[in-house]
XYZ file of C-alpha atoms in Angstrom:
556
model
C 43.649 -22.787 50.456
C 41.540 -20.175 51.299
C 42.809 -16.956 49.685
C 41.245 -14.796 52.960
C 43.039 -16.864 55.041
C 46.135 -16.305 53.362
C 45.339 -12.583 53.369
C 44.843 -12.500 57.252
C 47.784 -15.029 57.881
C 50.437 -11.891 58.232
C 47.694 -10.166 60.783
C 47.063 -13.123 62.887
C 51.142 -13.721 63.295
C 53.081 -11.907 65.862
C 55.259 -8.528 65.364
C 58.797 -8.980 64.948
C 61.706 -8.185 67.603
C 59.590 -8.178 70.718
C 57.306 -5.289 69.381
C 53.546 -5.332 70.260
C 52.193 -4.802 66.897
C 52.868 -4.720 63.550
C 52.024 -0.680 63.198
C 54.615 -0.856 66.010
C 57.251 -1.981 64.089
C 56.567 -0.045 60.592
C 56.500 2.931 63.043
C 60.240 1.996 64.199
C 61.505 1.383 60.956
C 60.494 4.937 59.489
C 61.880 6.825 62.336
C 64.893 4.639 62.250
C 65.371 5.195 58.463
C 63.963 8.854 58.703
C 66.737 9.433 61.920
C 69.114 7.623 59.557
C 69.093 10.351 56.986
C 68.905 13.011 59.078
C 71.779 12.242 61.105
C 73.761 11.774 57.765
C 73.092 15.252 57.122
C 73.814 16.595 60.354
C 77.463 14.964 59.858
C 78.622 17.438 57.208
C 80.854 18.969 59.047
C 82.316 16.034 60.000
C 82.444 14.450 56.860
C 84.110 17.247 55.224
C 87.318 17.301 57.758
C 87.873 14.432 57.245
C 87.416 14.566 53.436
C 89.580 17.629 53.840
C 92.528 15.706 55.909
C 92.833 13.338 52.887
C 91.003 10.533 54.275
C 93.303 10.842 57.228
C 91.914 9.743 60.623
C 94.888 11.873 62.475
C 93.836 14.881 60.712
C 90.174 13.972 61.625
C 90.762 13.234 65.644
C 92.938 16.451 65.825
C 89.822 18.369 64.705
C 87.733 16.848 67.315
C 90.395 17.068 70.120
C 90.768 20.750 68.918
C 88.582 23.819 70.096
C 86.993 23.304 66.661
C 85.642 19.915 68.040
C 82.640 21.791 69.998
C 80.710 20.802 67.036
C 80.814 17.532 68.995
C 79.330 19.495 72.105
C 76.824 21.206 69.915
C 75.681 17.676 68.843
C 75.917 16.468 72.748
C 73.349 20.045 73.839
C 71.273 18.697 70.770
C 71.034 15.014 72.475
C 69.956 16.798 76.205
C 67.216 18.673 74.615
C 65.750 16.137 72.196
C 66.362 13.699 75.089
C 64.649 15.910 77.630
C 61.760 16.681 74.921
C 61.199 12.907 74.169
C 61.218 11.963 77.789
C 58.601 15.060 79.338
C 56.051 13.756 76.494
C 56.648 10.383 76.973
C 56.026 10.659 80.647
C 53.555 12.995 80.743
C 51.222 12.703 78.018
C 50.894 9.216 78.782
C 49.093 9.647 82.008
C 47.174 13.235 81.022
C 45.955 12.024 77.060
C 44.018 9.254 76.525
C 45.111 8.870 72.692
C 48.246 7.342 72.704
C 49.498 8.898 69.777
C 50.554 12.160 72.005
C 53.113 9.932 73.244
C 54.653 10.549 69.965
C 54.591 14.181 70.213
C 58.432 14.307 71.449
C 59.694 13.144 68.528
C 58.766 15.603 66.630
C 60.403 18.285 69.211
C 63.724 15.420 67.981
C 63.288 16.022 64.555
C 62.797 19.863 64.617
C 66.150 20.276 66.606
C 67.604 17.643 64.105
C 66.400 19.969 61.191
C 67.593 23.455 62.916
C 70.986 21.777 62.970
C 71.178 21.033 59.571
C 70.146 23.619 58.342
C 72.914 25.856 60.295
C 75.400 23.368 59.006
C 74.912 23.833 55.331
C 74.082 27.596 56.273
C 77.508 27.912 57.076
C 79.598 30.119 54.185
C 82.196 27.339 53.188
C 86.081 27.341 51.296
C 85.919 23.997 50.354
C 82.527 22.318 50.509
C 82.049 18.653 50.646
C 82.635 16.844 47.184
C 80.280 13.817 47.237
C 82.869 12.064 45.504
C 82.200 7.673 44.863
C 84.173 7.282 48.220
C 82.160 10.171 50.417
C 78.572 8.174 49.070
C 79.996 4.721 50.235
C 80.696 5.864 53.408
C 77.620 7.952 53.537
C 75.734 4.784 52.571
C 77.471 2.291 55.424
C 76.734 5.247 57.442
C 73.213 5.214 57.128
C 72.619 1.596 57.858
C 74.595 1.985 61.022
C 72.537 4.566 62.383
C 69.500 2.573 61.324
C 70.719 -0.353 62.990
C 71.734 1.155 65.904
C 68.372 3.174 66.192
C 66.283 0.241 65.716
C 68.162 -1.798 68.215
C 67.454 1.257 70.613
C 64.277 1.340 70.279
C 63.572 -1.972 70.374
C 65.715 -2.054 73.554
C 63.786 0.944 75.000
C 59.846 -0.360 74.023
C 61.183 -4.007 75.413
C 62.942 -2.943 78.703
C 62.140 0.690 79.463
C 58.968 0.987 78.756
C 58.232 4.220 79.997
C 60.772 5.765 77.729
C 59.331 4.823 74.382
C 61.125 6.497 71.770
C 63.212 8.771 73.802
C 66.141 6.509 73.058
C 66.687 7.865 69.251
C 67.475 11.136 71.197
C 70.799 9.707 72.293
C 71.899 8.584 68.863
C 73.255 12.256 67.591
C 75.918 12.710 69.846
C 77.205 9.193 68.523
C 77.357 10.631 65.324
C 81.462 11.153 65.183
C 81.500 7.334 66.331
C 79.302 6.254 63.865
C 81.330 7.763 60.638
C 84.780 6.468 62.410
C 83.098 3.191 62.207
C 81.684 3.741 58.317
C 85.702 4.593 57.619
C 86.675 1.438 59.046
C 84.575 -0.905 57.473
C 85.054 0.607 54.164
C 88.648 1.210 54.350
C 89.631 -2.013 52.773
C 87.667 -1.597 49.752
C 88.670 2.175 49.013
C 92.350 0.768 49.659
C 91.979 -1.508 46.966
C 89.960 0.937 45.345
C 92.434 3.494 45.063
C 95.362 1.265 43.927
C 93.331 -0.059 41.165
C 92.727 3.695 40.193
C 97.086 4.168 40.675
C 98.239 1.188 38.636
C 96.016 1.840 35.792
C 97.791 5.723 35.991
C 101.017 4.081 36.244
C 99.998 1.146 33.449
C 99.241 4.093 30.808
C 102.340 6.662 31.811
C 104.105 3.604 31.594
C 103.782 3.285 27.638
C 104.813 7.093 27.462
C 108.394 7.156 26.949
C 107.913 10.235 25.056
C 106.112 12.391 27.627
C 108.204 15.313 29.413
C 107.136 14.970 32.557
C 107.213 17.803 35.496
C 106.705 17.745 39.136
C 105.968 21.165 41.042
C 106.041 21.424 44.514
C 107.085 23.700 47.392
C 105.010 25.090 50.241
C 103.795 28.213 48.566
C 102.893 28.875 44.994
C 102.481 25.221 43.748
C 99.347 26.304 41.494
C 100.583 29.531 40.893
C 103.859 28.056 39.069
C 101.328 24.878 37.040
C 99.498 27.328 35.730
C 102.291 29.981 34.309
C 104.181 27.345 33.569
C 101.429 25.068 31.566
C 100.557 28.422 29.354
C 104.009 29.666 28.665
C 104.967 25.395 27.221
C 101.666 25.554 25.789
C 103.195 27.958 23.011
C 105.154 25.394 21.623
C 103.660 22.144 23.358
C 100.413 20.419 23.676
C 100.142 20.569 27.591
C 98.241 18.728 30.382
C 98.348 19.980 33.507
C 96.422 18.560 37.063
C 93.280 20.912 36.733
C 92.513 23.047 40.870
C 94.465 21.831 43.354
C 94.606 18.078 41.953
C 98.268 17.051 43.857
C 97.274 13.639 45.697
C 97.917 10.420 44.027
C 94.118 9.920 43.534
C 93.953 13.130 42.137
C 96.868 12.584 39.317
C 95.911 9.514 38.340
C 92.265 10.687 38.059
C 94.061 13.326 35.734
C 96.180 11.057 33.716
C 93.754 8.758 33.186
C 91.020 10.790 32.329
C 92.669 13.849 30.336
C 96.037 12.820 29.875
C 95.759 12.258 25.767
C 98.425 10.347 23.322
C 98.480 13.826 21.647
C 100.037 15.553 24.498
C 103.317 15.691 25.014
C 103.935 17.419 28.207
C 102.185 16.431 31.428
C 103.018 18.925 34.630
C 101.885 17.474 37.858
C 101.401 19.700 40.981
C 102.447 17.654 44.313
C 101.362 18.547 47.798
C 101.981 16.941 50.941
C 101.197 16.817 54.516
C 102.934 13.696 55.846
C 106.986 12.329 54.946
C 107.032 10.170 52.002
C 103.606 12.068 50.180
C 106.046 13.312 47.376
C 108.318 10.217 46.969
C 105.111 8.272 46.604
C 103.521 11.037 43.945
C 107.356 10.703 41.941
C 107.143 7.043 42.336
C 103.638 7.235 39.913
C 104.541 10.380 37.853
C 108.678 9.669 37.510
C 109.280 13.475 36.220
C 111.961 14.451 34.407
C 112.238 17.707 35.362
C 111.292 18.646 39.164
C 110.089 22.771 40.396
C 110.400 23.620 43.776
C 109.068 26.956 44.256
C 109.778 27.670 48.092
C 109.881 26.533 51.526
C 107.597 27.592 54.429
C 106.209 26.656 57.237
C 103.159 25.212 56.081
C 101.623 22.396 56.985
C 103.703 22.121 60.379
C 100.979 20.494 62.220
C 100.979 17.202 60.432
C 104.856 17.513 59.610
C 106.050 18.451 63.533
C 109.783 19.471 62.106
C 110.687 21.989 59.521
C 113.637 19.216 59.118
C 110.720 16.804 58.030
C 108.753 19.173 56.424
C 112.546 20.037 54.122
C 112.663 16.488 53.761
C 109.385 15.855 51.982
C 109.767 18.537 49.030
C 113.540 17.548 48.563
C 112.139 14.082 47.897
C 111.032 15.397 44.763
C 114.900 15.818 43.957
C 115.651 12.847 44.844
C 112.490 11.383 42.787
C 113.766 13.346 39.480
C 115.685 11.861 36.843
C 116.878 14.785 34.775
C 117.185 18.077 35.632
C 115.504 20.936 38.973
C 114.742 24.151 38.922
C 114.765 26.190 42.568
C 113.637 29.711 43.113
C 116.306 30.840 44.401
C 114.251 34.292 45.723
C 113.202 32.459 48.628
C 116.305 31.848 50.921
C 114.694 28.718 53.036
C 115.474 26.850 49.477
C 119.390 27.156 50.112
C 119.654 24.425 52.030
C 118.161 21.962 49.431
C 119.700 23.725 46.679
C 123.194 23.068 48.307
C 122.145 19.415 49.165
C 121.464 18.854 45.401
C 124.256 17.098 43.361
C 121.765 16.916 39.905
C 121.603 19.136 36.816
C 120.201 22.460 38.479
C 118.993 25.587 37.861
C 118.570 28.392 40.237
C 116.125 31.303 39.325
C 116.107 34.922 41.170
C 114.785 38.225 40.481
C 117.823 40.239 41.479
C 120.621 38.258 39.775
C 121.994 39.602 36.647
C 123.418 36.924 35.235
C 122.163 32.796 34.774
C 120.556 30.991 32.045
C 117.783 34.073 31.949
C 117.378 36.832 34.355
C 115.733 39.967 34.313
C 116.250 43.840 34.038
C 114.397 47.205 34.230
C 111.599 45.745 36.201
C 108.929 47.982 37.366
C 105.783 47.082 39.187
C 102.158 48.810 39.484
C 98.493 48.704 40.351
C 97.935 47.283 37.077
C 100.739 44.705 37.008
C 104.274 44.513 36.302
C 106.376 44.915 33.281
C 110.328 44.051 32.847
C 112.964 43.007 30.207
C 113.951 39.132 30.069
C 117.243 38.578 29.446
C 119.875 35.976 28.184
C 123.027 36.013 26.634
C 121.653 35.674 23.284
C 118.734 38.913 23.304
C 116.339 40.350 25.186
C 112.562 40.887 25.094
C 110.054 42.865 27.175
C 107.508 41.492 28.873
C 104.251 42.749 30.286
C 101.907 40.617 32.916
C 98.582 41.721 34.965
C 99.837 39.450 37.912
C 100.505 41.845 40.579
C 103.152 41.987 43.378
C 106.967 40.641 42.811
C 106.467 37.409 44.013
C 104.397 36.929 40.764
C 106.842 38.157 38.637
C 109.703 35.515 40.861
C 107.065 32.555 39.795
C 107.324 33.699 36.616
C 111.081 33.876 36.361
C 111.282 30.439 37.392
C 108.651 29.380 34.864
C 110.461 30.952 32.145
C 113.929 29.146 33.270
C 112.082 25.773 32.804
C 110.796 27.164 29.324
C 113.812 28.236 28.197
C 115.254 24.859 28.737
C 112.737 22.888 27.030
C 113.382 25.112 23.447
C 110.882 28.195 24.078
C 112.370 31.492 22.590
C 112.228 34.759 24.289
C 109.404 35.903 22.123
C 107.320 33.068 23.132
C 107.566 32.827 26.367
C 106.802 36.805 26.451
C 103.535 36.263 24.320
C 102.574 33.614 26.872
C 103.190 36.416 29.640
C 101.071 38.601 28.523
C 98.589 36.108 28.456
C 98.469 35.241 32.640
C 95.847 36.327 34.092
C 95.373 36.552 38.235
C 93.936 32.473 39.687
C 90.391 33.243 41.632
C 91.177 34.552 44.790
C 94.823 34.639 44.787
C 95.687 38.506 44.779
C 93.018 38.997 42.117
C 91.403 42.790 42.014
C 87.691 41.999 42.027
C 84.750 44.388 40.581
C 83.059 46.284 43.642
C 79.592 48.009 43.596
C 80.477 50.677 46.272
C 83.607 51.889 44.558
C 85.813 50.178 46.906
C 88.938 48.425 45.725
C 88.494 44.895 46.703
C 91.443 42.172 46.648
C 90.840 38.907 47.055
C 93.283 36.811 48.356
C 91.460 34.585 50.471
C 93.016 31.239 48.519
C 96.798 32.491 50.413
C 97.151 30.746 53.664
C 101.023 30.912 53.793
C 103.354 32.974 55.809
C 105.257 33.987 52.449
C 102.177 34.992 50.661
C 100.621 37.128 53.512
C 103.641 38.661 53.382
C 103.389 39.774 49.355
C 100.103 40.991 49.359
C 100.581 43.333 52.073
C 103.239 44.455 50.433
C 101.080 44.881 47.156
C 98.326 46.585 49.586
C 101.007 49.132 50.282
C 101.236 50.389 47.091
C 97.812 51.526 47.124
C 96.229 54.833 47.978
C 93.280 55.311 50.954
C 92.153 53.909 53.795
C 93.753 50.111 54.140
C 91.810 47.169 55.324
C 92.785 43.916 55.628
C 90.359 41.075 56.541
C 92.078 37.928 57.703
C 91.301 34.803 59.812
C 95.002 34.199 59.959
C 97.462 31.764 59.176
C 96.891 27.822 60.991
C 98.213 24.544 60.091
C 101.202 25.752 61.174
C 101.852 23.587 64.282
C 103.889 25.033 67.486
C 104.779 27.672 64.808
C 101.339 29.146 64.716
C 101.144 31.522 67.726
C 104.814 33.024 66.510
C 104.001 33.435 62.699
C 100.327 34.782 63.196
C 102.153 37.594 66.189
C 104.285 38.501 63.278
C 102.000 38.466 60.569
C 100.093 41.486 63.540
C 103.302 43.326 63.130
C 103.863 42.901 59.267
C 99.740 43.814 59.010
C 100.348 47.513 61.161
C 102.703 48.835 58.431
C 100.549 49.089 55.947
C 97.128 48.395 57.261
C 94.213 50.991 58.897
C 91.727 49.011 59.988
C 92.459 45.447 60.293
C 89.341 42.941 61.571
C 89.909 39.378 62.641
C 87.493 36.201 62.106
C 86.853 34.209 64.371
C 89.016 33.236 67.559
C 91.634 31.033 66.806
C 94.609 33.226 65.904
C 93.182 36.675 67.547
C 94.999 36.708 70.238
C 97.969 36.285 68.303
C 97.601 38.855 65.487
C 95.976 41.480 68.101
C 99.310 41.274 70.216
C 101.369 41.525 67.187
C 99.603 44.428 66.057
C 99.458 46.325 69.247
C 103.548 45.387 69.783
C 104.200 47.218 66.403
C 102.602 50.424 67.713
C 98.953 49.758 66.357
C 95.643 51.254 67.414
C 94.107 48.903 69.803
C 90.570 50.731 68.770
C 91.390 50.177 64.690
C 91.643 45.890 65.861
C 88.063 44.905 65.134
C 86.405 41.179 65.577
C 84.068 39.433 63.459
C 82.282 35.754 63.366
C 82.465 35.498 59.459
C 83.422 37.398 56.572
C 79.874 38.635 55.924
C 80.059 40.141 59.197
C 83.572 41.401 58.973
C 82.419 43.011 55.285
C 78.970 44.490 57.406
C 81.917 45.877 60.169
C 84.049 47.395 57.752
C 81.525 49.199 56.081
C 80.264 51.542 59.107
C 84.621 52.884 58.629
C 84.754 52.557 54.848
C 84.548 54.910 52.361
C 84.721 55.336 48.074
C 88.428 54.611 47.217
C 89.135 52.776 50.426
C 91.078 49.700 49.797
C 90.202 45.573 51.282
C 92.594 42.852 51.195
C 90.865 39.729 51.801
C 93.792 37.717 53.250
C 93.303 33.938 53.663
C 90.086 32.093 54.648
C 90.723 29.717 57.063
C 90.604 25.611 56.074
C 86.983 24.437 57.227
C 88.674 21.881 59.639
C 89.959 25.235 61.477
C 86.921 27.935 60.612
C-alpha cells in the first residue's frame, strides 16, 4: 500500500462525535482538559472542608448550607460572567469578523475569571491548608476526568445543537464544581474504605504482637496535645516514647503512626484521640487497647456534629470504658465530675488546689516568665520550674506527673523533664516582635476553657491590652451563648478588642457592650493582616496582643 495514502487516510476520514473537523475536536479536547485543571484548582476550598470534616460528607454539606457556602455563589457570579463573556463574542464577532477565530475570543475572558479565582483562593491566609495526601490526589484525579467528560459532552452538545453558542457551554461547568467533587467522593469511596482498613489491620496486626507496650489514650475536649506532649517528655526520662506526632488522633492517623514510627525498641506508645461523632473513641480504643486512659476536660467543643453535651460526655467516657487498667481525670475542670463519678475502674483524680492524693502541689507561684511550684508526695518533695505560662498549664502538668508517678518516675525526674517543656506553636506561646510589642499567640485555642486561660494570663500583663479573635464556632446551638460570654470575659481585661470576620460578631460585640465595654474600643476586621494593620493606628511600644483562636477554614 501506498505509504501517502496511508498518511492522508486519517485526513480524508471524518471528525469524531459530530464535530466538523479534526482541528475541531483537538480544539475541544485542550479546553476540556485545560478547563479540567483549572476547575480542580478552583475547588480548594472545597476540597479542604471536606478534607477538614474527616472525609465526612455531613461536615461538608453543612459548610455549603452555611453562610460560609457563598463560595458556591462566588462560583455561580463566576458562571454569569464567563457565560455572558462567551456568549457576547460568540454572537457578535461572528457576524462583525470575518476570521473565525474571534469567535474564540470569549474563552479567554472564561479562563481569565477562572485564573482571578484561583488565585484569590490560594491567596487566602490559611490554618490548615490542604494536605495532598494519596486520598486528596485520587479524588483530585477522578475529579478531573469528570469535568473533562462533562465539558466535552457540553461542547459537543453545544457545537451539535446550539450552534450559535459555540463554546459558551464550558462557562456553565464552574458552578457544578461542588457536584462534581461529591461525585469524585462517591465513586472513590469504596476503594479508600478498603483502603483505610487495610492501613487499620496492619496497625492492629503489629500492636497486636506487643504485649509489652504500655499503651495510653489522651482525650478530652481541651488540651489533648497539650497533655501528649508533657506527658511523652516527662516518660521519656525513663522510657523510650512514641507519641502521635501534630494533631494525629483519627484512626488513619494512629495507624499511620504505629506503623510507620512505632519501633520494637519503644516501649511506651501515647495516642492522642479526638472525636466529632459517638463511637470515634471506642473505635480509636478498639485499635490502640490502652492501658492507661487521660481525660483532660470536658467542653463544649465540637457541639455541632455531637448535638448533646450528653453525647458529646458519652464519646470521651468511651475511652473509660475502652481502658483496661487504670484513668487519670483532671479533676480542675468540674464538667469531668460526672464521668469521674460514673467510673468504677482504678482512678486517679489530679487538681491543683488539693493538698493531699498520690502527688499534689504547694507554694505555687505564677509569672510572665512561667510558673514555678513544689511537687509533693508522701515520700519528698521537689521544686519544679516550667516556661508554660498560665495555671491551666501547670493543671496539665499535674495530671501528667500523676500518670508518671504511676508508671515508676521519681520526683527528680519528672522535675528535670519540667524544666524541659517548652510553649507548642501558637498555643499561649510569647512570640519575638519587631515593634516592641508583646505578642501572644494563641491562635491554635479554639475552646471555651482555653479562651478563658489566656485572658486570664493577658491580665497579668502591663499596657494597653489587645485581643484579636475570630471567636469560638463548632459549638452548635451553644455558639451564640459561649461567644456573648467569651464578650464579657474579653472586657475585663481587654482595651481594644477587634473581631474577624462576621460569624460570631454579633455575639462577642453584645457581650462586650453588656459587660460595660466601649462600643468605640469594638473594632472589625476581614483577616488578621488587617486586624494587625487596625491595631497598629492604637498601638504603642509595650502594648500587649493576644492572638486568640483562628477560626477552622470550613468557618473562616
Amino acid at each position: 500500500m501506498n505509504l501517502n495514502l496511508l498518511l492522508a487516510e486519517p485526513v480524508n476520514m471524518p471528525a469524531p462525535l459530530g464535530f466538523d473537523s479534526w482541528l475541531t475536536f483537538w480544539l475541544v479536547i485542550v479546553i476540556s482538559a485545560v478547563n479540567a485543571a483549572m476547575l480542580c484548582m478552583a475547588g480548594y476550598r472545597f476540597l479542604q472542608v471536606l478534607q477538614l470534616s474527616n472525609y465526612r460528607l455531613s461536615g461538608y454539606v453543612s459548610w455549603i448550607k452555611e453562610d460560609m457556602g457563598a463560595y458556591w455563589g462566588r462560583l455561580v457570579i463566576l458562571t454569569f460572567l464567563s457565560s455572558a463573556a462567551l456568549l457576547i463574542t460568540n454572537v457578535l464577532l461572528e457576524n462583525f469578523f470575518v476570521y473565525k477565530i474571534m469567535t474564540y475570543l470569549g474563552l479567554v475572558f472564561y479562563f481569565l475569571f477562572v485564573t482571578i479565582f484561583v488565585i484569590n483562593q490560594f491567596n487566602v491566609p490559611k490554618k490548615t491548608p490542604l494536605q495532598y495526601t494519596h486520598r486528596m490526589n485520587r479524588l483530585i484525579g477522578v475529579m478531573f476526568v469528570l469535568i473533562f467528560t462533562a465539558t466535552l459532552f457540553l461542547l459537543n452538545f453545544t457545537t451539535i445543537y446550539v450552534p450559535f453558542f459555540k463554546y459558551g457551554a464550558v462557562g456553565f461547568t464552574p458552578m457544578l464544581l461542588p457536584i462534581f467533587i461529591l461525585i469524585a467522593y462517591f465513586i472513590t469511596w469504596p476503594y479508600e474504605k478498603l483502603n483505610n482498613r487495610h492501613f487499620i489491620k496492619l496497625a492492629e496486626k503489629k500492636l497486636s504482637t506487643r504485649d509489652d507496650l504500655i499503651r495510653i489514650g489522651i482525650t478530652g475536649s481541651f488540651g489533648k496535645t497539650s497533655v501528649k506532649n508533657i506527658l511523652a517528655t516527662m516518660l521519656s526520662e525513663k522510657y523510650s516514647v512514641c507519641a502521635s506526632p501534630y494533631s494525629f488522633n483519627t484512626p488513619l492517623g494512629l495507624s499511620k503512626t504505629i506503623n510507620e514510627k512505632l519501633q520494637g525498641s519503644h516501649q511506651v506508645f501515647i495516642a492522642e484521640m479526638g472525636a466529632r461523632y459517638k463511637g470515634d473513641i471506642a473505635e480509636l480504643c478498639e485499635l490502640v487497647k490502652p492501658s492507661i486512659g487521660v481525660l483532660t476536660g470536658i467542653g463544649n467543643q465540637h457541639l455541632a456534629t455531637f448535638k448533646t453535651q450528653e453525647t458529646l460526655n458519652a464519646t470521651k467516657f468511651e475511652l473509660v470504658e475502652g481502658t483496661s487498667g487504670v484513668v487519670f481525670f483532671n479533676g480542675d475542670k468540674e464538667s469531668m465530675k460526672p464521668l469521674i463519678d460514673k467510673t468504677n475502674k482504678t482512678k486517679f483524680v489530679s487538681n491543683i488546689t488539693a493538698t493531699d492524693g498520690l502527688i499534689h502541689i504547694e507554694n505555687l507561684k505564677t509569672t510572665l516568665k512561667g510558673s514555678e511550684f513544689d511537687l509533693v508526695t508522701t515520700t519528698g518533695r521537689v521544686h519544679a520550674k516550667t516556661q508554660l505560662l498560665g495555671k491551666h498549664n501547670v493543671s496539665n502538668i499535674l495530671l501528667c506527673a500523676f500518670v508518671a508517678f504511676h508508671l515508676g518516675l521519681t520526683l527528680d525526674e519528672i522535675a528535670h523533664a519540667i524544666a524541659k517543656l517548652t510553649p507548642v506553636s501558637h498555643r499561649l506561646a510569647l512570640m519575638p516582635s519587631a515593634n516592641s510589642l508583646i505578642v501572644i499567640d494563641d491562635a491554635y485555642n479554639g475552646s471555651v476553657e482555653g479562651a478563658r486561660a489566656a485572658l486570664d494570663v493577658l491580665g497579668e500583663f502591663e499596657g494597653k491590652k489587645f485581643v484579636i479573635t475570630p471567636g469560638l464556632v463548632e459549638l452548635g446551638s451553644e455558639q451564640f451563648n459561649s461567644n456573648f460570654e467569651f464578650g464579657r470575659d474579653l472586657a475585663r481585661v481587654a482595651d481594644f478588642v477587634i473581631i474577624n470576620g462576621i460569624t460570631n460578631f454579633d455575639a462577642i460585640s453584645s457581650g462586650l457592650v453588656f459587660a460595660g465595654f466601649d462600643p468605640d474600643k469594638i473594632l472589625r476586621a476581614g483577616s488578621t493582616k488587617q486586624a494587625v494593620e487596625v491595631m497598629s493606628k492604637y498601638s504603642t511600644a509595650g502594648d500587649v496582643v493576644l492572638f486568640e483562636n483562628d477560626l477552622p477554614d470550613n468557618f473562616a
